[in-house]
Coordinates of C-alpha atoms in Angstrom, one line a residue:
Chain Z
M80 CA -24.4 -26.6 25.2
H81 CA -24.4 -25.1 21.7
S82 CA -21.9 -22.3 23.0
W83 CA -19.5 -24.7 24.3
L84 CA -19.5 -26.5 21.2
T85 CA -18.6 -23.4 19.6
I86 CA -15.9 -22.5 21.8
F87 CA -14.6 -26.2 21.3
G88 CA -14.5 -25.6 17.5
I89 CA -12.6 -22.4 17.8
I90 CA -10.0 -24.2 19.9
L91 CA -9.7 -26.7 17.3
I92 CA -9.3 -24.3 14.5
I93 CA -6.7 -22.1 16.5
W94 CA -4.9 -25.1 18.2
P95 CA -2.5 -25.8 15.4
G96 CA -1.1 -22.4 15.3
C97 CA -0.8 -22.0 19.2
Q98 CA 1.3 -25.2 19.1
E99 CA 3.8 -24.1 16.8
P100 CA 7.1 -23.6 18.4
S101 CA 8.3 -19.8 18.3
F102 CA 11.0 -19.0 15.9
E103 CA 14.1 -17.4 17.4
I104 CA 15.5 -14.6 15.0
K105 CA 19.0 -14.3 15.8
V106 CA 19.9 -10.7 16.2
P107 CA 23.1 -9.4 18.1
D108 CA 22.5 -7.4 21.2
Y109 CA 23.9 -4.1 19.4
F110 CA 20.9 -4.1 17.1
P111 CA 17.6 -2.3 18.5
E112 CA 14.5 -4.4 19.6
M113 CA 12.6 -5.6 16.5
K114 CA 9.0 -4.6 16.4
I115 CA 6.8 -7.6 15.6
P116 CA 3.1 -7.3 15.1
E117 CA 1.2 -9.4 17.9
D118 CA -0.5 -11.3 15.2
N119 CA 2.5 -12.4 13.3
V120 CA 4.9 -13.6 16.0
P121 CA 7.3 -15.8 14.1
T122 CA 6.9 -19.4 14.2
T123 CA 8.7 -22.2 12.5
A124 CA 5.6 -23.0 10.4
R125 CA 5.2 -19.3 9.5
V126 CA 8.7 -18.8 8.4
E127 CA 8.9 -22.1 6.4
L128 CA 5.6 -21.1 4.6
G129 CA 7.0 -17.6 3.7
Q130 CA 10.4 -19.1 2.5
R131 CA 8.4 -21.5 0.2
L132 CA 6.3 -18.7 -1.1
F133 CA 9.5 -16.6 -1.6
F134 CA 10.9 -19.0 -3.9
D135 CA 7.7 -20.1 -5.7
K136 CA 7.2 -18.8 -9.3
S137 CA 3.5 -19.4 -8.9
L138 CA 3.4 -16.0 -7.2
S139 CA 3.7 -14.3 -10.5
L140 CA 0.8 -14.3 -13.3
D141 CA 2.6 -16.4 -15.8
S142 CA 4.4 -18.3 -13.3
S143 CA 8.0 -17.0 -14.7
I144 CA 9.4 -15.1 -11.7
S145 CA 9.5 -15.5 -8.0
C146 CA 10.4 -12.9 -5.2
R147 CA 14.0 -14.6 -5.5
S148 CA 14.2 -13.6 -9.1
C149 CA 14.7 -9.8 -7.9
H150 CA 16.3 -10.8 -4.6
L151 CA 19.0 -13.2 -4.9
P152 CA 20.5 -14.3 -1.6
E153 CA 24.0 -14.4 -3.2
L154 CA 23.7 -10.7 -4.2
A155 CA 22.5 -9.8 -0.8
F156 CA 18.9 -10.3 -1.9
T157 CA 19.3 -7.6 -4.9
D158 CA 19.6 -8.8 -8.5
G159 CA 22.5 -6.9 -10.0
K160 CA 20.4 -5.3 -12.6
A161 CA 19.5 -1.5 -12.9
I162 CA 15.5 -2.5 -13.3
S163 CA 14.4 -5.7 -12.6
P164 CA 12.3 -7.3 -15.4
G165 CA 9.0 -8.5 -14.4
I166 CA 6.4 -10.8 -16.1
H167 CA 6.6 -10.5 -20.0
G168 CA 9.9 -8.5 -19.5
R169 CA 8.0 -5.6 -18.3
M170 CA 10.2 -3.0 -16.7
G171 CA 9.5 -0.8 -13.6
N172 CA 11.4 2.3 -12.9
R173 CA 13.4 1.5 -9.8
N174 CA 16.3 -0.7 -8.7
S175 CA 15.7 -3.7 -6.7
P176 CA 16.6 -3.1 -3.0
S177 CA 18.0 -5.4 -0.5
I178 CA 15.8 -6.9 1.9
L179 CA 18.3 -7.8 4.7
N180 CA 17.2 -6.0 8.0
A181 CA 14.0 -4.9 6.4
A182 CA 12.4 -5.8 9.7
Y183 CA 13.8 -2.6 11.0
L184 CA 11.9 -0.3 8.6
D185 CA 8.9 1.5 9.7
L186 CA 8.2 2.7 6.3
I187 CA 8.9 0.2 3.5
N188 CA 9.9 0.6 -0.1
K189 CA 12.1 3.6 -1.5
D190 CA 9.4 6.1 -1.1
G191 CA 8.1 4.8 2.3
G192 CA 4.6 4.1 0.8
V193 CA 4.1 0.9 2.5
R194 CA 3.5 1.0 6.3
S195 CA 4.1 -2.5 7.5
L196 CA 6.3 -5.6 6.4
E197 CA 3.0 -7.6 6.5
L198 CA 1.5 -5.3 3.6
Q199 CA 4.8 -5.0 1.7
P200 CA 4.4 -8.4 -0.5
L201 CA 1.5 -7.1 -2.2
V202 CA 3.6 -4.5 -4.1
P203 CA 5.6 -7.0 -6.0
I204 CA 2.8 -9.4 -6.3
E205 CA 0.1 -7.2 -7.7
D206 CA 2.4 -4.7 -9.6
E207 CA 1.6 -5.1 -13.4
N208 CA 5.5 -4.6 -14.1
E209 CA 6.5 -7.1 -11.4
M210 CA 4.7 -10.5 -10.7
G211 CA 1.4 -8.9 -12.0
I212 CA -1.3 -10.9 -10.0
P213 CA -4.2 -9.6 -8.1
I214 CA -4.1 -11.2 -4.6
Q215 CA -7.4 -12.6 -4.9
K216 CA -6.4 -14.5 -8.3
L217 CA -3.1 -15.7 -6.4
V218 CA -5.4 -17.0 -3.5
K219 CA -7.5 -19.0 -5.7
R220 CA -4.4 -20.5 -7.5
L221 CA -2.6 -21.4 -4.2
E222 CA -5.6 -22.6 -2.3
K223 CA -5.7 -25.6 -4.7
D224 CA -2.4 -26.7 -3.4
R225 CA -3.1 -29.0 -0.6
H226 CA 0.5 -28.8 1.0
Y227 CA 0.0 -24.9 0.9
Q228 CA -3.4 -25.4 2.8
K229 CA -1.9 -27.7 5.3
M230 CA 1.0 -25.4 5.9
A231 CA -1.3 -22.4 6.3
M232 CA -3.5 -24.3 8.9
T233 CA -0.5 -25.2 10.8
A234 CA 0.9 -21.7 10.7
Y235 CA -2.1 -19.7 11.0
G236 CA -4.9 -22.0 11.9
R237 CA -6.8 -21.0 8.9
N238 CA -7.2 -21.5 5.2
L239 CA -4.6 -20.1 2.9
D240 CA -5.7 -16.6 2.0
A241 CA -4.2 -13.0 1.6
Y242 CA -3.8 -12.7 5.1
V243 CA -1.8 -15.9 5.3
I244 CA 0.3 -15.2 2.3
T245 CA 1.3 -11.7 3.5
R246 CA 2.0 -12.6 7.0
S247 CA 4.0 -15.7 6.1
L248 CA 6.3 -13.6 3.5
A249 CA 6.8 -10.9 6.2
S250 CA 7.6 -13.7 9.0
F251 CA 10.4 -14.9 6.4
V252 CA 11.5 -11.7 5.5
R253 CA 11.8 -10.6 9.0
T254 CA 14.4 -13.4 9.8
L255 CA 16.8 -12.1 7.0
I256 CA 19.2 -10.3 9.2
S257 CA 22.7 -9.0 8.2
S258 CA 24.9 -8.6 11.2
D259 CA 28.1 -10.7 10.5
S260 CA 30.2 -8.6 8.5
P261 CA 33.9 -7.7 9.1
Y262 CA 32.7 -4.4 10.0
D263 CA 30.7 -5.9 12.8
H264 CA 33.5 -8.0 14.0
F265 CA 35.8 -4.7 14.3
M266 CA 33.2 -3.0 15.9
Q267 CA 32.8 -5.6 18.5
G268 CA 36.6 -5.5 19.2
D269 CA 38.2 -7.6 16.7
S270 CA 40.9 -5.0 15.5
T271 CA 42.1 -7.2 12.7
A272 CA 38.7 -7.6 11.1
L273 CA 39.1 -4.6 8.9
S274 CA 42.4 -4.3 7.1
P275 CA 44.5 -1.1 7.9
G276 CA 43.3 0.4 4.6
A277 CA 39.8 -0.2 5.4
Q278 CA 40.3 1.3 8.8
K279 CA 41.5 4.5 7.0
G280 CA 38.3 4.2 5.2
L281 CA 36.1 4.0 8.2
E282 CA 38.1 7.3 9.8
L283 CA 37.2 8.8 6.3
F284 CA 33.7 7.7 6.6
R285 CA 33.3 9.3 9.9
S286 CA 34.9 12.4 9.0
E287 CA 33.3 15.7 9.0
R288 CA 34.9 16.5 5.9
L289 CA 33.0 13.7 3.9
N290 CA 29.8 13.9 6.1
C291 CA 28.8 10.3 5.1
T292 CA 27.4 9.5 8.6
S293 CA 24.9 12.4 8.3
C294 CA 22.8 9.9 6.6
H295 CA 24.6 6.6 6.8
S296 CA 24.6 6.0 10.6
G297 CA 23.5 3.7 13.2
F298 CA 23.6 -0.1 13.4
N299 CA 22.3 -0.4 10.0
L300 CA 24.3 2.6 8.4
T301 CA 21.1 4.6 7.4
N302 CA 19.3 7.2 9.1
N303 CA 16.1 5.7 7.6
Q304 CA 15.1 9.2 6.4
F305 CA 14.2 10.3 2.9
E306 CA 16.6 12.4 1.2
N307 CA 17.1 13.9 -2.4
N308 CA 20.6 13.1 -3.0
G309 CA 21.2 15.5 -6.0
L310 CA 21.0 12.7 -8.5
Y311 CA 18.9 14.8 -11.0
Q312 CA 17.7 18.3 -11.5
V313 CA 14.5 17.0 -12.7
Y314 CA 13.3 13.8 -11.5
E315 CA 11.3 11.4 -13.6
D316 CA 10.4 9.5 -10.5
P317 CA 8.8 11.9 -7.9
G318 CA 10.0 9.4 -5.0
R319 CA 8.4 10.3 -1.6
S320 CA 6.2 13.0 -2.9
L321 CA 4.2 10.2 -4.6
I322 CA 3.1 9.4 -1.0
T323 CA 3.2 12.6 0.8
L324 CA 1.7 14.7 -2.2
D325 CA 4.0 17.4 -0.9
S326 CA 6.6 19.0 -3.4
V327 CA 9.1 19.4 -1.0
D328 CA 9.7 15.7 -0.9
L329 CA 10.2 15.6 -4.7
G330 CA 13.1 13.4 -5.6
K331 CA 13.4 12.0 -2.1
F332 CA 14.1 8.4 -1.6
R333 CA 15.0 6.3 1.4
V334 CA 18.5 6.5 2.7
P335 CA 19.5 2.9 1.9
S336 CA 21.6 0.7 4.3
L337 CA 25.3 0.5 3.2
R338 CA 25.5 -3.0 4.4
N339 CA 26.6 -5.4 1.7
I340 CA 27.0 -2.4 -0.4
A341 CA 29.9 -4.0 -2.4
I342 CA 27.6 -6.7 -3.7
T343 CA 24.6 -4.8 -4.5
A344 CA 25.6 -2.8 -7.5
P345 CA 24.1 -0.9 -9.5
Y346 CA 23.3 1.9 -7.4
M347 CA 20.8 4.7 -6.7
H348 CA 17.0 4.5 -6.8
D349 CA 17.1 3.8 -10.4
G350 CA 20.3 1.8 -10.8
S351 CA 21.9 4.5 -12.9
L352 CA 25.3 4.5 -11.4
Q353 CA 27.4 1.3 -12.0
T354 CA 30.2 1.2 -9.5
L355 CA 31.1 2.7 -6.0
E356 CA 33.7 4.6 -7.9
E357 CA 30.9 6.3 -9.7
V358 CA 28.8 6.9 -6.7
L359 CA 31.8 8.5 -4.8
T360 CA 32.3 10.8 -7.7
H361 CA 28.8 11.7 -7.6
Y362 CA 29.2 12.7 -3.9
Q363 CA 32.4 14.5 -4.5
K364 CA 30.6 16.8 -6.6
A365 CA 27.6 17.2 -4.1
G366 CA 25.3 16.0 -6.7
Q367 CA 23.9 17.9 -9.5
D368 CA 23.4 21.6 -9.6
P369 CA 21.7 22.3 -6.3
T370 CA 17.9 22.2 -6.6
T371 CA 15.5 23.4 -4.1
T372 CA 14.8 19.9 -2.8
Q373 CA 18.3 18.7 -2.8
S374 CA 19.6 17.6 0.7
D375 CA 21.5 20.2 2.4
K376 CA 23.7 17.4 3.8
L377 CA 25.4 17.2 0.6
K378 CA 28.7 18.9 0.6
S379 CA 31.4 18.7 -2.0
F380 CA 34.8 17.1 -1.0
I381 CA 37.8 15.7 -3.0
L382 CA 39.5 12.5 -2.4
S383 CA 42.8 11.4 -3.5
E384 CA 43.3 8.1 -5.3
E385 CA 44.4 6.5 -2.0
E386 CA 41.6 7.8 0.0
E387 CA 39.2 6.6 -2.6
K388 CA 40.6 3.2 -2.2
Q389 CA 40.6 3.2 1.4
L390 CA 36.9 4.3 1.4
I391 CA 35.9 1.4 -0.9
S392 CA 38.0 -0.9 1.1
F393 CA 36.0 0.0 4.2
L394 CA 32.7 -0.3 2.1
Q395 CA 33.8 -3.8 1.2
G396 CA 34.1 -4.5 4.8
L397 CA 30.3 -4.2 5.0
T398 CA 29.8 -7.4 3.2
D399 CA 28.1 -10.2 5.2
S400 CA 27.9 -13.6 3.5
I401 CA 26.8 -15.8 6.2
Y402 CA 23.1 -16.2 5.2
L403 CA 24.0 -17.6 1.8
A404 CA 25.0 -20.7 3.3
E405 CA 21.9 -21.0 5.4
L406 CA 19.4 -20.7 2.6
Chain G
M252 CA -32.8 1.0 -21.3
K253 CA -32.6 -0.3 -17.6
P254 CA -31.8 2.6 -15.4
A255 CA -28.3 2.4 -13.6
I256 CA -29.7 2.7 -10.4
K257 CA -28.5 0.1 -7.9
Y258 CA -28.9 -0.2 -4.1
F259 CA -26.5 -0.5 -1.5
S260 CA -27.2 -1.8 1.9
L261 CA -26.9 -0.3 5.1
A262 CA -26.9 -2.2 8.1
I263 CA -28.4 -0.2 10.7
I264 CA -29.5 -1.6 14.0
L265 CA -30.3 1.1 16.2
A266 CA -32.0 1.4 19.5
L267 CA -35.3 3.2 19.9
F268 CA -34.9 7.0 20.4
G269 CA -36.8 8.6 23.4
L270 CA -38.1 11.6 21.2
A271 CA -40.8 9.7 19.4
C272 CA -42.8 12.6 18.2
S273 CA -46.5 12.3 18.4
K274 CA -46.7 8.7 19.4
D275 CA -48.5 7.6 22.5
N276 CA -46.3 6.7 25.4
D277 CA -47.6 3.1 25.3
S278 CA -47.0 2.5 21.7
E279 CA -43.9 1.7 19.7
P280 CA -42.8 4.4 17.1
D281 CA -43.1 3.7 13.5
M282 CA -40.0 2.3 12.0
A283 CA -38.5 2.5 8.6
T284 CA -35.9 1.1 6.5
L285 CA -33.5 3.2 4.5
A286 CA -31.7 2.1 1.4
F287 CA -28.8 4.2 -0.4
A288 CA -29.2 4.3 -4.0
F289 CA -26.7 5.7 -6.7
D290 CA -27.7 6.8 -10.2
F291 CA -24.5 6.8 -12.1
H292 CA -25.1 8.9 -15.4
V293 CA -23.2 10.9 -18.0
D294 CA -25.1 14.2 -18.5
G295 CA -28.4 12.5 -17.9
E296 CA -27.8 9.2 -19.7
S297 CA -27.6 6.1 -17.5
L298 CA -24.2 4.7 -17.3
E299 CA -23.6 1.3 -18.5
L300 CA -20.1 -0.4 -18.1
G301 CA -18.3 -0.8 -21.5
K302 CA -20.6 1.7 -23.3
D303 CA -19.2 4.5 -25.4
Y304 CA -20.1 8.2 -24.1
T305 CA -18.8 11.6 -25.1
I306 CA -17.4 13.6 -22.3
N307 CA -15.7 17.1 -23.3
G308 CA -15.7 16.0 -26.9
T309 CA -13.9 12.6 -26.4
T310 CA -15.4 9.3 -26.7
V311 CA -14.8 7.3 -23.4
S312 CA -16.1 4.1 -21.8
F313 CA -15.9 2.9 -18.3
D314 CA -15.2 -0.7 -16.8
V315 CA -15.0 0.5 -13.1
A316 CA -16.9 3.1 -11.3
N317 CA -16.5 2.7 -7.7
F318 CA -16.1 5.0 -4.6
Y319 CA -16.5 4.6 -0.8
I320 CA -18.8 6.5 1.2
G321 CA -18.4 6.7 5.0
G322 CA -18.9 9.0 8.0
I323 CA -22.6 9.0 7.4
E324 CA -24.6 11.1 9.6
L325 CA -28.2 11.9 9.3
E326 CA -30.2 14.4 11.0
Q327 CA -33.8 13.9 11.5
A328 CA -36.6 16.3 12.4
N329 CA -37.3 14.7 15.7
G330 CA -33.7 15.9 16.7
T331 CA -32.3 12.6 16.3
T332 CA -28.9 12.3 14.8
I333 CA -28.3 8.9 13.0
G334 CA -24.5 8.4 13.2
L335 CA -23.0 5.6 11.2
Q336 CA -19.3 6.5 11.3
N337 CA -18.2 3.1 11.3
Q338 CA -20.2 1.9 8.6
Y339 CA -18.9 2.0 4.8
L340 CA -20.6 1.6 1.5
L341 CA -18.8 0.8 -1.6
A342 CA -20.6 2.6 -4.4
G343 CA -20.6 0.9 -7.8
L344 CA -22.5 -0.3 -10.7
D345 CA -22.1 -3.9 -9.9
N346 CA -23.3 -3.8 -6.5
T347 CA -26.7 -5.4 -5.8
A348 CA -29.8 -4.0 -4.0
T349 CA -30.5 -4.9 -0.7
L350 CA -32.2 -3.1 2.1
N351 CA -31.5 -3.6 5.8
G352 CA -32.1 -1.9 9.3
E353 CA -34.7 0.3 10.6
I354 CA -34.8 3.6 12.0
E355 CA -37.5 5.7 13.6
V356 CA -39.7 7.5 11.1
S357 CA -38.9 11.1 11.2
D358 CA -37.9 13.4 8.2
I359 CA -34.3 13.7 7.4
S360 CA -33.2 17.2 7.1
K361 CA -29.4 16.9 6.6
A362 CA -27.3 14.3 5.4
R363 CA -23.6 14.5 6.1
F364 CA -21.0 11.9 4.8
F365 CA -17.7 11.7 3.0
V366 CA -16.4 10.1 0.0
G367 CA -13.4 8.2 1.0
V368 CA -12.0 6.4 4.0
D369 CA -11.1 8.0 7.4
P370 CA -7.5 8.4 8.2
T371 CA -7.3 5.9 10.9
T372 CA -8.7 3.1 8.9
N373 CA -7.1 4.1 5.8
S374 CA -3.7 3.9 7.6
Q375 CA -4.4 0.1 7.9
S376 CA -2.7 0.6 11.2
E377 CA -5.3 -1.3 13.4
T378 CA -7.0 -3.6 10.9
D379 CA -5.7 -3.9 7.4
F380 CA -7.8 -4.9 4.4
T381 CA -6.3 -8.4 4.3
S382 CA -7.6 -9.0 7.9
R383 CA -11.2 -8.0 6.9
P384 CA -14.0 -10.7 5.9
S385 CA -14.9 -10.6 2.4
N386 CA -18.3 -9.1 3.0
D387 CA -16.9 -6.0 4.3
P388 CA -16.7 -3.2 1.9
L389 CA -13.1 -2.4 3.3
G390 CA -12.0 -5.9 2.6
I391 CA -10.4 -7.2 -0.4
Q392 CA -12.5 -6.2 -3.5
D393 CA -12.5 -7.3 -7.0
P394 CA -11.6 -4.8 -8.9
A395 CA -9.3 -3.9 -6.1
M396 CA -10.1 -0.8 -4.1
H397 CA -6.8 -1.1 -2.0
W398 CA -3.4 0.3 -3.1
N399 CA -0.4 -1.9 -2.8
W400 CA 2.2 0.6 -3.4
N401 CA 0.9 3.2 -1.0
T402 CA -0.8 1.6 2.0
G403 CA -4.4 2.8 2.1
Y404 CA -7.6 2.6 0.1
K405 CA -8.5 4.0 -3.6
F406 CA -11.3 6.4 -2.3
L407 CA -12.5 6.6 -5.7
R408 CA -11.7 4.4 -8.8
M409 CA -12.7 5.1 -12.4
D410 CA -11.3 2.9 -15.0
G411 CA -11.8 2.6 -18.8
N412 CA -10.8 3.3 -22.0
T413 CA -10.7 6.4 -24.3
D414 CA -10.2 7.6 -27.9
T415 CA -6.9 9.5 -28.1
D416 CA -6.7 9.9 -31.7
G417 CA -10.2 11.1 -32.6
D418 CA -11.3 8.0 -34.8
G419 CA -14.2 7.4 -32.2
V420 CA -12.5 4.2 -31.0
T421 CA -11.8 3.7 -27.5
E422 CA -8.3 2.2 -27.7
T423 CA -6.2 3.4 -24.8
G424 CA -6.9 2.5 -21.1
V425 CA -7.6 5.2 -18.6
A426 CA -7.5 5.0 -14.8
Y427 CA -8.5 7.9 -12.3
H428 CA -7.8 6.9 -8.7
L429 CA -8.2 9.2 -5.9
G430 CA -6.7 8.3 -2.6
S431 CA -4.7 9.7 0.5
D432 CA -6.2 11.5 3.4
P433 CA -6.3 15.0 1.7
M434 CA -8.4 13.5 -1.0
L435 CA -11.2 12.8 1.3
K436 CA -14.2 14.9 0.1
N437 CA -16.8 15.9 2.8
F438 CA -20.6 16.5 2.0
D439 CA -23.0 18.3 4.2
L440 CA -26.2 18.3 2.3
T441 CA -29.4 20.0 3.4
T442 CA -32.3 18.3 2.2
Q443 CA -36.1 17.2 2.9
I444 CA -36.7 13.8 2.9
D445 CA -40.0 12.5 4.0
L446 CA -39.5 9.0 5.6
E447 CA -42.4 6.8 5.8
G448 CA -43.0 3.8 7.7
G449 CA -41.5 0.8 5.7
E450 CA -39.1 1.1 3.0
N451 CA -37.6 4.3 2.0
T452 CA -34.8 5.1 -0.5
L453 CA -32.1 7.9 -0.4
T454 CA -31.0 8.5 -4.1
F455 CA -27.7 9.9 -5.0
S456 CA -27.0 11.2 -8.3
F457 CA -23.3 10.9 -9.7
D458 CA -22.8 12.6 -13.0
L459 CA -19.4 11.5 -14.7
A460 CA -19.7 14.5 -17.1
T461 CA -19.5 16.9 -14.1
F462 CA -16.9 14.7 -12.3
F463 CA -14.6 15.2 -15.6
T464 CA -15.3 19.0 -16.1
G465 CA -12.4 20.6 -17.4
V466 CA -10.5 17.3 -18.1
D467 CA -9.5 16.5 -21.6
L468 CA -9.9 12.6 -21.6
S469 CA -7.8 12.3 -24.8
T470 CA -4.8 13.4 -23.2
E471 CA -5.0 13.3 -19.4
L472 CA -5.2 9.3 -19.3
D473 CA -4.5 8.7 -15.8
T474 CA -4.0 9.8 -12.1
H475 CA -3.0 7.8 -9.2
T476 CA -3.1 10.8 -7.0
G477 CA 0.5 11.6 -6.4
N478 CA 1.6 10.9 -10.0
N479 CA -0.5 13.5 -11.4
L480 CA -1.6 15.7 -8.4
P481 CA -3.0 18.6 -10.4
L482 CA -5.6 16.4 -12.2
A483 CA -6.5 14.6 -8.8
E484 CA -7.1 17.8 -7.0
L485 CA -9.3 18.9 -10.1
L486 CA -11.2 15.6 -9.8
H487 CA -11.4 16.1 -6.1
E488 CA -12.8 19.5 -6.7
N489 CA -15.5 18.4 -9.2
L490 CA -16.6 15.6 -7.2
G491 CA -18.4 18.0 -4.8
N492 CA -20.8 18.9 -7.8
A493 CA -21.0 15.5 -9.4
L494 CA -22.4 13.9 -6.4
T495 CA -25.8 15.2 -5.4
L496 CA -28.8 14.0 -3.7
E497 CA -31.6 13.7 -5.9

């Protein structure tokens, strides 16, 4: 009798989560299949909870900033700053990345240190230069909010805790897909989606001479690898080697997607290059003097003025603005 | 001064082993409980959090002194190997003493374990720390033993304050965090521990002075392993001498 009561109790607890309708993440068929953890299949309740948390300044120690503060939808979820100030104006050392299509990353962050989207929210939440609040303290703060508690129970069948906070934020971020740029339309057969100049720029982009696609390839215009792009001879930020403890990875950072690149300045891991023109100048020189760990994919080239305009026109064709209206 | 010896519980639920030494076939073997105790000290002086000590000529105090122990394997004289590979202990001054579990009475001749967390568990690929219950040493701890920027655990965490200008005041924060798979430290200790029926305690000594051998604490203020790998490697090496069985 006792065991039946226990089972009944468990069903009552998990029932709300089981009943939640699944959330359909709209992805074009030319995108690869999205890997989603079995315990965090998106539902409307989970995504809504994550979205509310994403925009809530209570997630920072002094309630001064939210996730949105560094990931503005109108800038493809970046913030236009070289380095984003955290609580009390504290500065970290890396440029805020776009989180569009983060669902497709196996290793998260510029150095790939975080191994799942579910654990990624802890980085900004706990980093003393960002939101600066230990997750236990945040749980204690938010669990007093009856609305959050109700949403947590509906979404995950449990009280609000670190598990719920991280899972729901991951659920929300997973829905942020960028796939509706003029480039996408062009690739799907609309030959007018890119201007003639942008189409010339695409040809340059794909050319062996520029070798851009050796890193920026595939549906998301990145090979998802970690490369040293020759930005410095001596790196203040060790990059990937922080994680691997291998000096061969010194100065390596994730190759970013080029989607929305025209609205995500400044560029590079530290936001040190202000414009696309500066970025192209950097790559024309093939980086700084070659270092032992600089990627061998870097090859110098010379662009004419017209070619530079064409290439930038193509890069502008990667801008997707459809999500701004939906948020 | 109250000795800084604190006890850590090890939930051991073991079936009875067949090689029950000299007991009569009809009688049950004597059973014993075993606790792990850790004596944190600085060159013989018991460690108290927040108290000033002198290490390598620098005044320093500690707020956090924690590390994980796992992969515990004890060899007994009766031929039994007690394997507790899935059990983790969080060694630290704030932990309270409890004593759980029973094993068959037979002297312990070898103790094998590691300081750290095994690679599979550390990868968080099967269960991450947010999924673990609050009473699990591998669950969320306060102070945190998980890294956020690098998925995995801090195998060892020593935080405190140090005197950088020689005035005897510990004004600058220090943080020594070892983690990542290469920082796992294996121990294989030959010992002679006489187990008796009832309560027994295995006491380990952790000497912070030995742990910081060769480290200038007035200038070497932190390692989060990857950001200061030479210091992390030195501490990893020193760990082998700092943690001993009393």
